[in-house]
């Protein structure tokens, strides 16, 4: 694990880059502050997650990507979306479930993407599933000769899930051009990191997969950016994936509903004194990169922009009720041009026709006989023999028998073999016919 040295790296940026990082951190915070107001006015649909105090992570890492690169955000990466070019109005409208939002009001929070222009994959889960997905994106880019890098984020808690390990191992063995940012904010909901990972540095998780890792101060935006830029460059040059641990602190609760009273006061006070924006302002001022006048200009620019964006979002309508049934099933070419092999006609997947008999035959596998000689449409192995008392061969629970019956092929998929002895019909058939009557009564 390499310790990133932010101090040396400070010299490598242009003035514009320094100011960009500042602008995006301020924008990130202002967008989220606005959403807290909207939430308190009951205008947000669903949960609202905060990245207060973690802006340097989202901004510093995403700023290291090129336009052609791909990212997939986690709940606390709105800053990364802004850097990649998502307009604040989209973030507002998405959280307000408005009709003009990227998902047209069908989903909330940061559950949206833009595959065509901005190269953003919509999050499917916050707990690691994006790792194999983005590894796939990275490999696809390499296959197509695009020289892209894919990036996603994972929390300290999320780094303990199975898919984190499967995904990172897969990325490592494939040498995928992939950067995984492990956002160690020291809490996974109410669980402190020490109670769920026996490691001092989560960057050490990379050792298990034979890939390099960095551990960096997540509240120092320049350190984050320069380390991320190095990681991105390595990945782009074909040196495989990198794990980048950024140590930071989740200043708010898990979401708006959580007052986070379980966080020790001293811990909070320590990190509040290390606010990434305040730290960076001090640095920019001492380096004479920012004065009061240019700071005011940036604040004014953000205020004007967000007033406009919020206005647009608030005036956007909610989706019309009838839209609820749109976009649920594939509707052909207006949904997508690529025909999946398994596509079924819309009429077939709408109840009550959606049930398809779960019976199959396997060529060369026999016809599925029960030990008693009766037909067993699904079962290909042996069942218990009858005890010779005239009772059925195997006890079949009614629920199983019902599903067998429901699945029974109408033109028999399985040949029925007449029993040699005068043994009675197997119980499953008897039960099955009983359930047939029940089914009829139930109007199925
Ligand atoms: C399978 C599953 N269980 C629980 C959740 C709820 N959940 C979402 S994020 C999260 C905690 C994640 O903690 P961490 O990975 O440290 O990220 P952080 O919230 O600190 O950014 C939980 C419990 C979920 N989304 N999916
Ligand atoms: Mg966490």
Tab-separated table of C-alpha atoms and ligand atoms in Angstrom:
chain	number	residue	atom	x	y	z
A	1	UNK	CA	0.000	0.000	0.000
A	2	UNK	CA	1.391	3.347	-0.963
A	3	UNK	CA	0.866	6.416	1.189
A	4	UNK	CA	-0.122	9.190	-1.112
A	5	UNK	CA	1.744	12.378	-0.609
A	6	UNK	CA	-0.574	15.277	-1.197
A	7	UNK	CA	2.056	17.926	-0.388
A	8	UNK	CA	4.321	17.092	-3.334
A	9	UNK	CA	1.410	16.680	-5.600
A	10	UNK	CA	0.200	20.216	-4.910
A	11	UNK	CA	2.766	21.572	-7.317
A	12	UNK	CA	1.439	19.623	-10.274
A	13	UNK	CA	-1.849	21.411	-10.845
A	14	UNK	CA	-2.652	24.401	-12.989
A	15	UNK	CA	-4.434	27.373	-11.438
A	16	UNK	CA	-7.568	26.435	-13.339
A	17	UNK	CA	-7.494	22.917	-11.944
A	18	UNK	CA	-7.148	24.244	-8.395
A	19	UNK	CA	-10.113	26.522	-8.918
A	20	UNK	CA	-12.174	23.815	-10.621
A	21	UNK	CA	-11.755	21.560	-7.608
A	22	UNK	CA	-12.896	24.398	-5.373
A	23	UNK	CA	-15.865	25.242	-7.570
A	24	UNK	CA	-17.103	21.652	-7.720
A	25	UNK	CA	-16.752	21.107	-3.977
A	26	UNK	CA	-18.725	24.265	-3.314
A	27	UNK	CA	-21.298	23.259	-5.936
A	28	UNK	CA	-21.573	19.768	-4.425
A	29	UNK	CA	-22.257	21.240	-0.993
A	30	UNK	CA	-24.679	23.859	-2.268
A	31	UNK	CA	-26.665	21.288	-4.267
A	32	UNK	CA	-27.013	19.091	-1.190
A	33	UNK	CA	-27.867	22.053	1.067
A	34	UNK	CA	-30.627	22.944	-1.367
A	35	UNK	CA	-31.933	19.396	-1.237
A	36	UNK	CA	-32.031	19.456	2.567
A	37	UNK	CA	-34.314	22.500	2.253
A	38	UNK	CA	-36.447	20.713	-0.328
A	39	UNK	CA	-36.602	17.668	1.940
A	40	UNK	CA	-37.830	19.773	4.859
A	41	UNK	CA	-40.476	21.237	2.588
A	42	UNK	CA	-41.590	17.680	1.860
A	43	UNK	CA	-40.656	17.997	-1.797
A	44	UNK	CA	-38.188	15.113	-1.908
A	45	UNK	CA	-39.631	11.698	-2.641
A	46	UNK	CA	-37.878	8.958	-0.680
A	47	UNK	CA	-34.617	9.187	1.225
A	48	UNK	CA	-31.957	11.857	1.132
A	49	UNK	CA	-28.335	10.932	1.748
A	50	UNK	CA	-25.662	13.425	2.575
A	51	UNK	CA	-22.023	13.659	1.591
A	52	UNK	CA	-21.370	16.621	3.909
A	53	UNK	CA	-17.665	16.592	4.694
A	54	UNK	CA	-16.928	14.035	1.949
A	55	UNK	CA	-17.044	16.388	-1.044
A	56	UNK	CA	-13.290	16.133	-1.606
A	57	UNK	CA	-13.687	12.415	-2.302
A	58	UNK	CA	-16.363	12.621	-4.992
A	59	UNK	CA	-14.891	15.700	-6.618
A	60	UNK	CA	-11.200	14.790	-6.374
A	61	UNK	CA	-11.659	11.278	-7.791
A	62	UNK	CA	-14.097	12.083	-10.595
A	63	UNK	CA	-11.980	15.063	-11.647
A	64	UNK	CA	-9.217	12.598	-12.515
A	65	UNK	CA	-11.370	11.023	-15.242
A	66	UNK	CA	-11.533	12.018	-18.879
A	67	UNK	CA	-14.770	12.661	-20.716
A	68	UNK	CA	-14.661	9.268	-22.417
A	69	UNK	CA	-14.220	7.412	-19.102
A	70	UNK	CA	-17.050	5.743	-17.229
A	71	UNK	CA	-18.257	6.009	-13.670
A	72	UNK	CA	-20.990	4.582	-11.490
A	73	UNK	CA	-21.828	6.623	-8.380
A	74	UNK	CA	-22.778	5.531	-4.899
A	75	UNK	CA	-25.274	7.405	-2.697
A	76	UNK	CA	-22.682	9.914	-1.504
A	77	UNK	CA	-21.201	10.745	-4.918
A	78	UNK	CA	-23.394	13.542	-6.223
A	79	UNK	CA	-20.196	15.575	-6.489
A	80	UNK	CA	-18.845	13.026	-8.982
A	81	UNK	CA	-21.998	13.379	-11.086
A	82	UNK	CA	-21.616	17.159	-11.139
A	83	UNK	CA	-17.979	16.894	-12.203
A	84	UNK	CA	-18.938	14.476	-14.995
A	85	UNK	CA	-21.422	17.031	-16.285
A	86	UNK	CA	-24.825	16.205	-14.811
A	87	UNK	CA	-26.759	19.479	-14.466
A	88	UNK	CA	-27.980	20.217	-10.908
A	89	UNK	CA	-31.574	20.313	-12.176
A	90	UNK	CA	-31.349	16.604	-12.995
A	91	UNK	CA	-30.194	15.852	-9.460
A	92	UNK	CA	-33.042	17.942	-7.988
A	93	UNK	CA	-35.702	16.516	-10.273
A	94	UNK	CA	-34.544	12.970	-9.730
A	95	UNK	CA	-34.888	13.394	-5.972
A	96	UNK	CA	-38.289	15.031	-6.448
A	97	UNK	CA	-39.483	12.269	-8.806
A	98	UNK	CA	-40.350	14.815	-11.487
A	99	UNK	CA	-41.414	13.956	-15.013
A	100	UNK	CA	-38.442	15.771	-16.582
A	101	UNK	CA	-35.957	13.863	-14.446
A	102	UNK	CA	-33.607	11.327	-16.029
A	103	UNK	CA	-35.882	8.456	-14.971
A	104	UNK	CA	-39.070	10.465	-15.614
A	105	UNK	CA	-40.016	10.158	-11.975
A	106	UNK	CA	-39.806	6.392	-11.841
A	107	UNK	CA	-36.823	6.255	-9.503
A	108	UNK	CA	-35.216	8.502	-6.918
A	109	UNK	CA	-31.898	9.521	-5.316
A	110	UNK	CA	-28.889	8.983	-7.579
A	111	UNK	CA	-30.474	5.978	-9.259
A	112	UNK	CA	-29.997	7.233	-12.770
A	113	UNK	CA	-27.355	7.103	-15.441
A	114	UNK	CA	-26.478	8.331	-18.906
A	115	UNK	CA	-24.998	5.670	-21.119
A	116	UNK	CA	-24.998	7.714	-24.316
A	117	UNK	CA	-23.293	10.983	-23.437
A	118	UNK	CA	-21.827	11.239	-19.969
A	119	UNK	CA	-20.943	7.570	-19.557
A	120	UNK	CA	-22.606	7.110	-16.197
A	121	UNK	CA	-23.934	3.727	-15.133
A	122	UNK	CA	-26.941	3.937	-12.858
A	123	UNK	CA	-26.299	2.433	-9.431
A	124	UNK	CA	-28.030	-0.877	-8.928
A	125	UNK	CA	-26.869	-1.289	-5.347
A	126	UNK	CA	-24.727	0.600	-2.879
A	127	UNK	CA	-23.186	-2.549	-1.539
A	128	UNK	CA	-20.736	-3.746	-4.161
A	129	UNK	CA	-22.642	-4.932	-7.206
A	130	UNK	CA	-21.268	-2.076	-9.248
A	131	UNK	CA	-17.772	-3.509	-8.917
A	132	UNK	CA	-18.254	-6.439	-11.313
A	133	UNK	CA	-20.490	-4.272	-13.503
A	134	UNK	CA	-17.823	-1.587	-13.883
A	135	UNK	CA	-15.153	-4.229	-14.331
A	136	UNK	CA	-17.243	-5.436	-17.256
A	137	UNK	CA	-17.439	-1.894	-18.634
A	138	UNK	CA	-13.655	-1.575	-18.306
A	139	UNK	CA	-13.033	-4.865	-20.100
A	140	UNK	CA	-15.525	-3.975	-22.840
A	141	UNK	CA	-13.721	-0.668	-23.391
A	142	UNK	CA	-10.409	-2.457	-23.706
A	143	UNK	CA	-11.923	-4.981	-26.099
A	144	UNK	CA	-13.156	-2.116	-28.257
A	145	UNK	CA	-9.771	-0.395	-28.107
A	146	UNK	CA	-11.182	2.719	-26.438
A	147	UNK	CA	-8.492	3.189	-23.752
A	148	UNK	CA	-11.105	4.068	-21.189
A	149	UNK	CA	-10.985	3.740	-17.418
A	150	UNK	CA	-13.992	2.744	-15.307
A	151	UNK	CA	-14.429	3.993	-11.754
A	152	UNK	CA	-16.818	3.289	-8.936
A	153	UNK	CA	-16.981	3.823	-5.185
A	154	UNK	CA	-17.633	1.531	-2.275
A	155	UNK	CA	-18.154	2.230	1.431
A	156	UNK	CA	-16.243	0.733	4.322
A	157	UNK	CA	-19.352	-1.345	5.062
A	158	UNK	CA	-19.822	-2.322	1.436
A	159	UNK	CA	-16.249	-3.568	1.308
A	160	UNK	CA	-17.269	-6.493	3.508
A	161	UNK	CA	-19.808	-7.914	1.073
A	162	UNK	CA	-19.152	-10.987	-1.016
A	163	UNK	CA	-19.571	-9.195	-4.308
A	164	UNK	CA	-16.834	-6.697	-3.378
A	165	UNK	CA	-14.353	-9.572	-3.141
A	166	UNK	CA	-15.647	-11.465	-6.160
A	167	UNK	CA	-15.677	-8.313	-8.215
A	168	UNK	CA	-12.235	-7.099	-7.224
A	169	UNK	CA	-10.724	-10.524	-7.759
A	170	UNK	CA	-12.305	-10.646	-11.197
A	171	UNK	CA	-10.997	-7.171	-12.036
A	172	UNK	CA	-7.534	-8.152	-10.808
A	173	UNK	CA	-7.289	-11.375	-12.758
A	174	UNK	CA	-8.562	-9.630	-15.882
A	175	UNK	CA	-6.192	-6.690	-15.378
A	176	UNK	CA	-9.174	-4.463	-16.015
A	177	UNK	CA	-8.611	-0.698	-16.396
A	178	UNK	CA	-10.644	-0.099	-13.282
A	179	UNK	CA	-10.252	2.170	-10.241
A	180	UNK	CA	-12.153	1.327	-7.087
A	181	UNK	CA	-12.450	4.120	-4.551
A	182	UNK	CA	-13.022	2.781	-1.060
A	183	UNK	CA	-14.698	5.625	0.750
A	184	UNK	CA	-13.873	4.914	4.369
A	185	UNK	CA	-16.132	7.328	6.238
A	186	UNK	CA	-15.823	5.189	9.366
A	187	UNK	CA	-19.480	4.274	9.672
A	188	UNK	CA	-21.747	1.843	7.893
A	189	UNK	CA	-25.113	2.994	9.120
A	190	UNK	CA	-24.569	2.706	12.913
A	191	UNK	CA	-21.631	0.275	12.781
A	192	UNK	CA	-18.167	1.758	13.284
A	193	UNK	CA	-15.565	0.401	10.914
A	194	UNK	CA	-13.566	-1.237	13.719
A	195	UNK	CA	-16.488	-3.505	14.557
A	196	UNK	CA	-16.726	-4.882	11.060
A	197	UNK	CA	-13.200	-4.990	9.609
A	198	UNK	CA	-10.103	-6.112	11.532
A	199	UNK	CA	-7.795	-3.901	9.455
A	200	UNK	CA	-6.177	-0.563	10.168
A	201	UNK	CA	-6.094	0.362	6.495
A	202	UNK	CA	-8.849	-0.920	4.253
A	203	UNK	CA	-6.441	-0.421	1.358
A	204	UNK	CA	-4.850	-3.656	2.582
A	205	UNK	CA	-7.798	-5.565	1.215
A	206	UNK	CA	-6.053	-5.194	-2.155
A	207	UNK	CA	-3.273	-7.547	-1.046
A	208	UNK	CA	-5.643	-10.477	-1.318
A	209	UNK	CA	-5.982	-9.796	-5.024
A	210	UNK	CA	-2.406	-8.909	-5.837
A	211	UNK	CA	-3.201	-5.381	-6.924
A	212	UNK	CA	-1.739	-2.047	-5.816
A	213	UNK	CA	-3.555	0.239	-3.435
A	214	UNK	CA	-3.262	3.703	-1.973
A	215	UNK	CA	-4.461	5.188	1.272
A	216	UNK	CA	-5.082	8.898	1.209
A	217	UNK	CA	-6.507	11.698	3.355
A	218	UNK	CA	-10.021	12.050	1.980
A	219	UNK	CA	-10.415	15.578	3.314
A	220	UNK	CA	-7.492	16.907	1.283
A	221	UNK	CA	-8.913	17.367	-2.185
A	222	UNK	CA	-5.559	17.861	-3.879
A	223	UNK	CA	-4.183	14.677	-2.348
A	224	UNK	CA	-7.297	12.816	-3.444
A	225	UNK	CA	-7.141	14.204	-6.961
A	226	UNK	CA	-3.434	13.621	-7.541
A	227	UNK	CA	-3.618	10.073	-6.195
A	228	UNK	CA	-6.699	9.320	-8.253
A	229	UNK	CA	-5.028	10.787	-11.339
A	230	UNK	CA	-2.060	8.483	-10.835
A	231	UNK	CA	-4.368	5.494	-10.373
A	232	UNK	CA	-6.336	6.378	-13.498
A	233	UNK	CA	-3.151	6.749	-15.521
A	234	UNK	CA	-1.827	3.372	-14.365
A	235	UNK	CA	-5.106	1.693	-15.193
A	236	UNK	CA	-5.226	3.350	-18.602
A	237	UNK	CA	-1.706	2.162	-19.355
A	238	UNK	CA	-2.749	-1.439	-18.895
A	239	UNK	CA	-1.323	-1.974	-15.412
A	240	UNK	CA	-4.585	-3.310	-14.039
A	241	UNK	CA	-6.989	-2.213	-11.343
A	242	UNK	CA	-6.195	-0.184	-8.237
A	243	UNK	CA	-7.866	0.171	-4.896
A	244	UNK	CA	-7.816	3.692	-3.535
A	245	UNK	CA	-8.812	4.070	0.106
A	246	UNK	CA	-9.829	7.571	1.115
A	247	UNK	CA	-10.162	8.178	4.817
A	248	UNK	CA	-12.923	10.587	5.689
A	249	UNK	CA	-15.927	10.930	7.954
A	250	UNK	CA	-19.693	10.780	7.459
A	251	UNK	CA	-20.802	13.989	9.152
A	252	UNK	CA	-24.558	13.362	8.969
A	253	UNK	CA	-26.551	10.219	9.725
A	254	UNK	CA	-26.973	7.450	7.188
A	255	UNK	CA	-29.831	9.478	5.681
A	256	UNK	CA	-32.052	12.369	6.784
A	257	UNK	CA	-34.071	10.151	9.101
A	258	UNK	CA	-30.991	9.192	11.161
A	259	UNK	CA	-29.756	11.675	13.818
A	260	UNK	CA	-26.625	9.502	14.287
A	261	UNK	CA	-26.589	9.878	18.048
A	262	UNK	CA	-24.348	6.824	18.187
A	263	UNK	CA	-21.388	8.839	16.875
A	264	UNK	CA	-19.097	9.985	19.730
A	265	UNK	CA	-19.117	13.775	20.129
A	266	UNK	CA	-15.325	14.029	20.168
A	267	UNK	CA	-15.046	12.150	16.932
A	268	UNK	CA	-17.525	14.438	15.247
A	269	UNK	CA	-15.778	17.533	16.604
A	270	UNK	CA	-12.420	16.312	15.313
A	271	UNK	CA	-13.704	15.869	11.796
A	272	UNK	CA	-15.804	19.010	11.759
A	273	UNK	CA	-12.588	20.927	12.397
A	274	UNK	CA	-11.174	19.216	9.282
A	275	UNK	CA	-13.891	20.326	6.905
A	276	UNK	CA	-12.505	19.696	3.401
A	277	UNK	CA	-13.769	22.961	1.949
A	278	UNK	CA	-12.450	25.069	4.836
A	279	UNK	CA	-9.085	23.277	4.659
A	280	UNK	CA	-8.856	23.859	0.937
A	281	UNK	CA	-9.808	27.527	1.227
A	282	UNK	CA	-6.966	27.995	3.674
A	283	UNK	CA	-4.579	26.322	1.257
A	284	UNK	CA	-5.778	28.334	-1.762
A	285	UNK	CA	-5.540	31.566	0.174
A	286	UNK	CA	-2.041	30.865	1.457
A	287	UNK	CA	-0.927	29.915	-2.072
A	288	UNK	CA	-2.532	33.124	-3.379
A	289	UNK	CA	-4.799	31.159	-5.690
A	290	UNK	CA	-7.998	32.552	-4.232
A	291	UNK	CA	-8.821	35.962	-2.818
A	292	UNK	CA	-12.021	37.355	-1.332
A	293	UNK	CA	-13.114	38.778	-4.671
A	294	UNK	CA	-12.803	35.558	-6.670
A	295	UNK	CA	-14.371	33.624	-3.801
A	296	UNK	CA	-17.394	35.940	-3.903
A	297	UNK	CA	-17.609	35.512	-7.682
A	298	UNK	CA	-17.679	31.738	-7.366
A	299	UNK	CA	-20.331	31.922	-4.652
A	300	UNK	CA	-22.418	34.242	-6.807
A	301	UNK	CA	-22.078	31.978	-9.831
A	302	UNK	CA	-23.268	28.953	-7.829
A	303	UNK	CA	-26.130	30.843	-6.243
A	304	UNK	CA	-27.413	32.111	-9.595
A	305	UNK	CA	-27.064	28.699	-11.208
A	306	UNK	CA	-28.840	26.847	-8.424
A	307	UNK	CA	-31.687	29.367	-8.218
A	308	UNK	CA	-32.345	28.715	-11.903
A	309	UNK	CA	-31.943	24.958	-11.642
A	310	UNK	CA	-34.140	24.677	-8.568
A	311	UNK	CA	-36.785	26.817	-10.206
A	312	UNK	CA	-36.821	24.581	-13.244
A	313	UNK	CA	-37.049	21.472	-11.052
A	314	UNK	CA	-39.857	22.823	-8.915
A	315	UNK	CA	-41.849	23.781	-11.998
A	316	UNK	CA	-41.421	20.414	-13.639
A	317	UNK	CA	-44.618	18.361	-13.337
A	318	UNK	CA	-44.982	15.048	-11.572
A	319	UNK	CA	-45.485	12.177	-14.012
A	320	UNK	CA	-49.074	11.692	-15.213
A	321	UNK	CA	-50.742	8.729	-13.461
A	322	UNK	CA	-51.123	6.732	-16.661
A	323	UNK	CA	-47.340	6.849	-17.101
A	324	UNK	CA	-47.061	4.331	-14.250
A	325	UNK	CA	-47.756	1.511	-16.688
A	326	UNK	CA	-45.254	2.725	-19.289
A	327	UNK	CA	-41.746	1.399	-19.483
A	328	UNK	CA	-42.480	-1.604	-17.315
A	329	UNK	CA	-42.206	-4.156	-20.086
A	330	UNK	CA	-40.170	-3.946	-23.230
A	331	UNK	CA	-42.344	-2.553	-25.987
A	332	UNK	CA	-40.118	-3.310	-28.964
A	333	UNK	CA	-38.032	-0.934	-31.014
A	334	UNK	CA	-39.032	2.167	-29.065
A	335	UNK	CA	-37.593	0.451	-25.983
A	336	UNK	CA	-34.415	-0.901	-27.495
A	337	UNK	CA	-33.120	-1.997	-30.870
A	338	UNK	CA	-31.228	-5.067	-29.781
A	339	UNK	CA	-33.410	-8.143	-29.660
A	340	UNK	CA	-32.713	-10.303	-26.673
A	341	UNK	CA	-32.990	-13.994	-27.451
A	342	UNK	CA	-35.374	-14.547	-24.578
A	343	UNK	CA	-37.785	-11.792	-25.461
A	344	UNK	CA	-41.412	-12.793	-25.137
A	345	UNK	CA	-44.448	-10.966	-26.513
A	346	UNK	CA	-45.925	-8.393	-24.132
A	347	UNK	CA	-49.252	-10.261	-24.085
A	348	UNK	CA	-47.514	-13.366	-22.863
A	349	UNK	CA	-45.870	-11.730	-19.863
A	350	UNK	CA	-48.980	-10.003	-18.614
A	351	UNK	CA	-50.951	-12.072	-16.121
A	352	UNK	CA	-52.854	-14.371	-16.271
A	353	UNK	CA	-50.854	-15.807	-19.173
A	354	UNK	CA	-47.524	-15.241	-17.540
A	355	UNK	CA	-47.310	-18.704	-15.981
A	356	UNK	CA	-45.274	-21.048	-18.122
A	357	UNK	CA	-45.227	-24.724	-17.244
A	358	UNK	CA	-41.956	-25.449	-15.462
A	359	UNK	CA	-41.702	-28.913	-16.938
A	360	UNK	CA	-38.873	-30.004	-19.118
A	361	UNK	CA	-37.483	-33.175	-20.545
A	362	UNK	CA	-33.829	-33.852	-20.896
A	363	UNK	CA	-32.851	-35.822	-23.969
A	364	UNK	CA	-31.275	-39.140	-23.032
A	365	UNK	CA	-32.182	-38.679	-19.386
A	366	UNK	CA	-35.077	-41.080	-19.331
A	367	UNK	CA	-38.660	-40.178	-18.980
A	368	UNK	CA	-38.798	-39.563	-15.262
A	369	UNK	CA	-40.403	-42.500	-13.546
A	370	UNK	CA	-41.172	-42.729	-9.898
A	371	UNK	CA	-40.013	-45.900	-8.147
A	372	UNK	CA	-43.633	-46.929	-7.975
A	373	UNK	CA	-43.813	-46.810	-11.720
A	374	UNK	CA	-46.021	-43.752	-12.071
A	375	UNK	CA	-45.087	-40.753	-14.058
A	376	UNK	CA	-43.160	-38.036	-12.289
A	377	UNK	CA	-43.028	-35.071	-14.604
A	378	UNK	CA	-40.191	-33.232	-12.946
A	379	UNK	CA	-38.423	-35.731	-10.809
A	380	UNK	CA	-35.734	-37.786	-12.566
A	381	UNK	CA	-34.262	-39.572	-9.572
A	382	UNK	CA	-35.544	-42.296	-7.328
A	383	UNK	CA	-38.285	-41.786	-4.826
A	384	UNK	CA	-38.950	-44.020	-1.852
A	385	UNK	CA	-40.524	-47.340	-2.649
A	386	UNK	CA	-43.948	-48.176	-1.317
A	387	UNK	CA	-44.084	-50.210	1.843
A	388	UNK	CA	-46.324	-52.786	0.180
A	389	UNK	CA	-49.301	-51.641	2.158
A	390	UNK	CA	-51.028	-50.300	-0.813
A	391	UNK	CA	-50.041	-46.775	0.157
A	392	UNK	CA	-48.511	-44.422	-2.263
A	393	UNK	CA	-44.808	-44.624	-2.939
A	394	UNK	CA	-43.686	-41.275	-1.631
A	395	UNK	CA	-45.258	-38.735	0.628
A	396	UNK	CA	-45.588	-35.649	-1.465
A	397	UNK	CA	-46.370	-32.453	0.392
A	398	UNK	CA	-49.471	-30.859	-0.974
A	399	UNK	CA	-47.695	-27.675	-2.018
A	400	UNK	CA	-45.199	-29.687	-4.063
A	401	UNK	CA	-47.915	-31.784	-5.593
A	402	UNK	CA	-49.788	-28.635	-6.521
A	403	UNK	CA	-46.835	-27.153	-8.259
A	404	UNK	CA	-46.271	-30.439	-10.086
A	405	UNK	CA	-49.887	-30.432	-11.096
A	406	UNK	CA	-49.760	-26.810	-12.203
A	407	UNK	CA	-46.691	-27.586	-14.195
A	408	UNK	CA	-47.979	-30.857	-15.626
A	409	UNK	CA	-47.649	-30.825	-19.382
A	410	UNK	CA	-50.909	-31.072	-21.139
A	411	UNK	CA	-49.773	-33.221	-23.992
A	412	UNK	CA	-47.678	-35.369	-21.669
A	413	UNK	CA	-44.034	-34.332	-21.863
A	414	UNK	CA	-43.156	-37.436	-19.911
A	415	UNK	CA	-44.273	-40.864	-21.001
A	416	UNK	CA	-46.374	-42.552	-18.376
A	417	UNK	CA	-45.286	-46.086	-17.649
A	418	UNK	CA	-47.906	-48.498	-16.521
A	419	UNK	CA	-46.969	-50.168	-13.264
A	420	UNK	CA	-46.310	-53.907	-13.592
A	421	UNK	CA	-47.987	-54.733	-10.303
A	422	UNK	CA	-51.429	-53.699	-9.324
A	423	UNK	CA	-50.007	-50.940	-7.169
A	424	UNK	CA	-52.283	-47.983	-6.827
A	425	UNK	CA	-51.652	-44.733	-8.531
A	426	UNK	CA	-48.950	-42.687	-6.836
A	427	UNK	CA	-50.251	-40.286	-4.251
A	428	UNK	CA	-48.963	-37.277	-6.101
A	429	UNK	CA	-51.401	-37.890	-8.888
A	430	UNK	CA	-54.246	-38.290	-6.448
A	431	UNK	CA	-53.279	-35.113	-4.659
A	432	UNK	CA	-52.758	-33.448	-7.954
A	433	UNK	CA	-56.273	-34.171	-9.090
A	434	UNK	CA	-57.610	-32.879	-5.782
A	435	UNK	CA	-55.708	-29.681	-6.245
A	436	UNK	CA	-57.053	-29.421	-9.768
A	437	UNK	CA	-60.518	-29.142	-8.274
A	438	UNK	CA	-59.256	-26.611	-5.745
A	439	UNK	CA	-57.685	-24.643	-8.518
A	440	UNK	CA	-60.920	-24.610	-10.438
A	441	UNK	CA	-62.781	-23.402	-7.345
A	442	UNK	CA	-60.237	-20.674	-6.914
A	443	UNK	CA	-60.970	-19.669	-10.470
A	444	UNK	CA	-57.433	-20.218	-11.662
B	1	LIG	C1	-28.623	-5.826	0.786
B	1	LIG	C2	-28.759	-4.482	1.427
B	1	LIG	N1	-28.759	-4.367	2.769
B	1	LIG	C3	-28.878	-3.144	3.334
B	1	LIG	C4	-29.006	-2.022	2.570
B	1	LIG	C5	-29.146	-0.665	3.201
B	1	LIG	N2	-27.884	0.037	3.146
B	1	LIG	C6	-27.563	0.825	2.090
B	1	LIG	S1	-26.074	1.553	2.285
B	1	LIG	C7	-25.853	0.789	3.805
B	1	LIG	C8	-24.634	1.044	4.622
B	1	LIG	C9	-23.455	1.179	3.785
B	1	LIG	O1	-22.367	1.584	4.565
B	1	LIG	P1	-21.038	1.940	3.831
B	1	LIG	O2	-20.754	0.898	2.815
B	1	LIG	O3	-19.995	2.178	4.852
B	1	LIG	O4	-21.396	3.267	3.022
B	1	LIG	P2	-21.781	4.700	3.620
B	1	LIG	O5	-23.258	4.705	3.866
B	1	LIG	O6	-21.014	4.917	4.852
B	1	LIG	O7	-21.428	5.674	2.545
B	1	LIG	C10	-26.927	0.020	4.132
B	1	LIG	C11	-27.044	-0.771	5.377
B	1	LIG	C12	-29.005	-2.210	1.172
B	1	LIG	N3	-29.081	-1.164	0.338
B	1	LIG	N4	-28.895	-3.427	0.627
B	2	LIG	MG1	-19.261	4.005	5.517
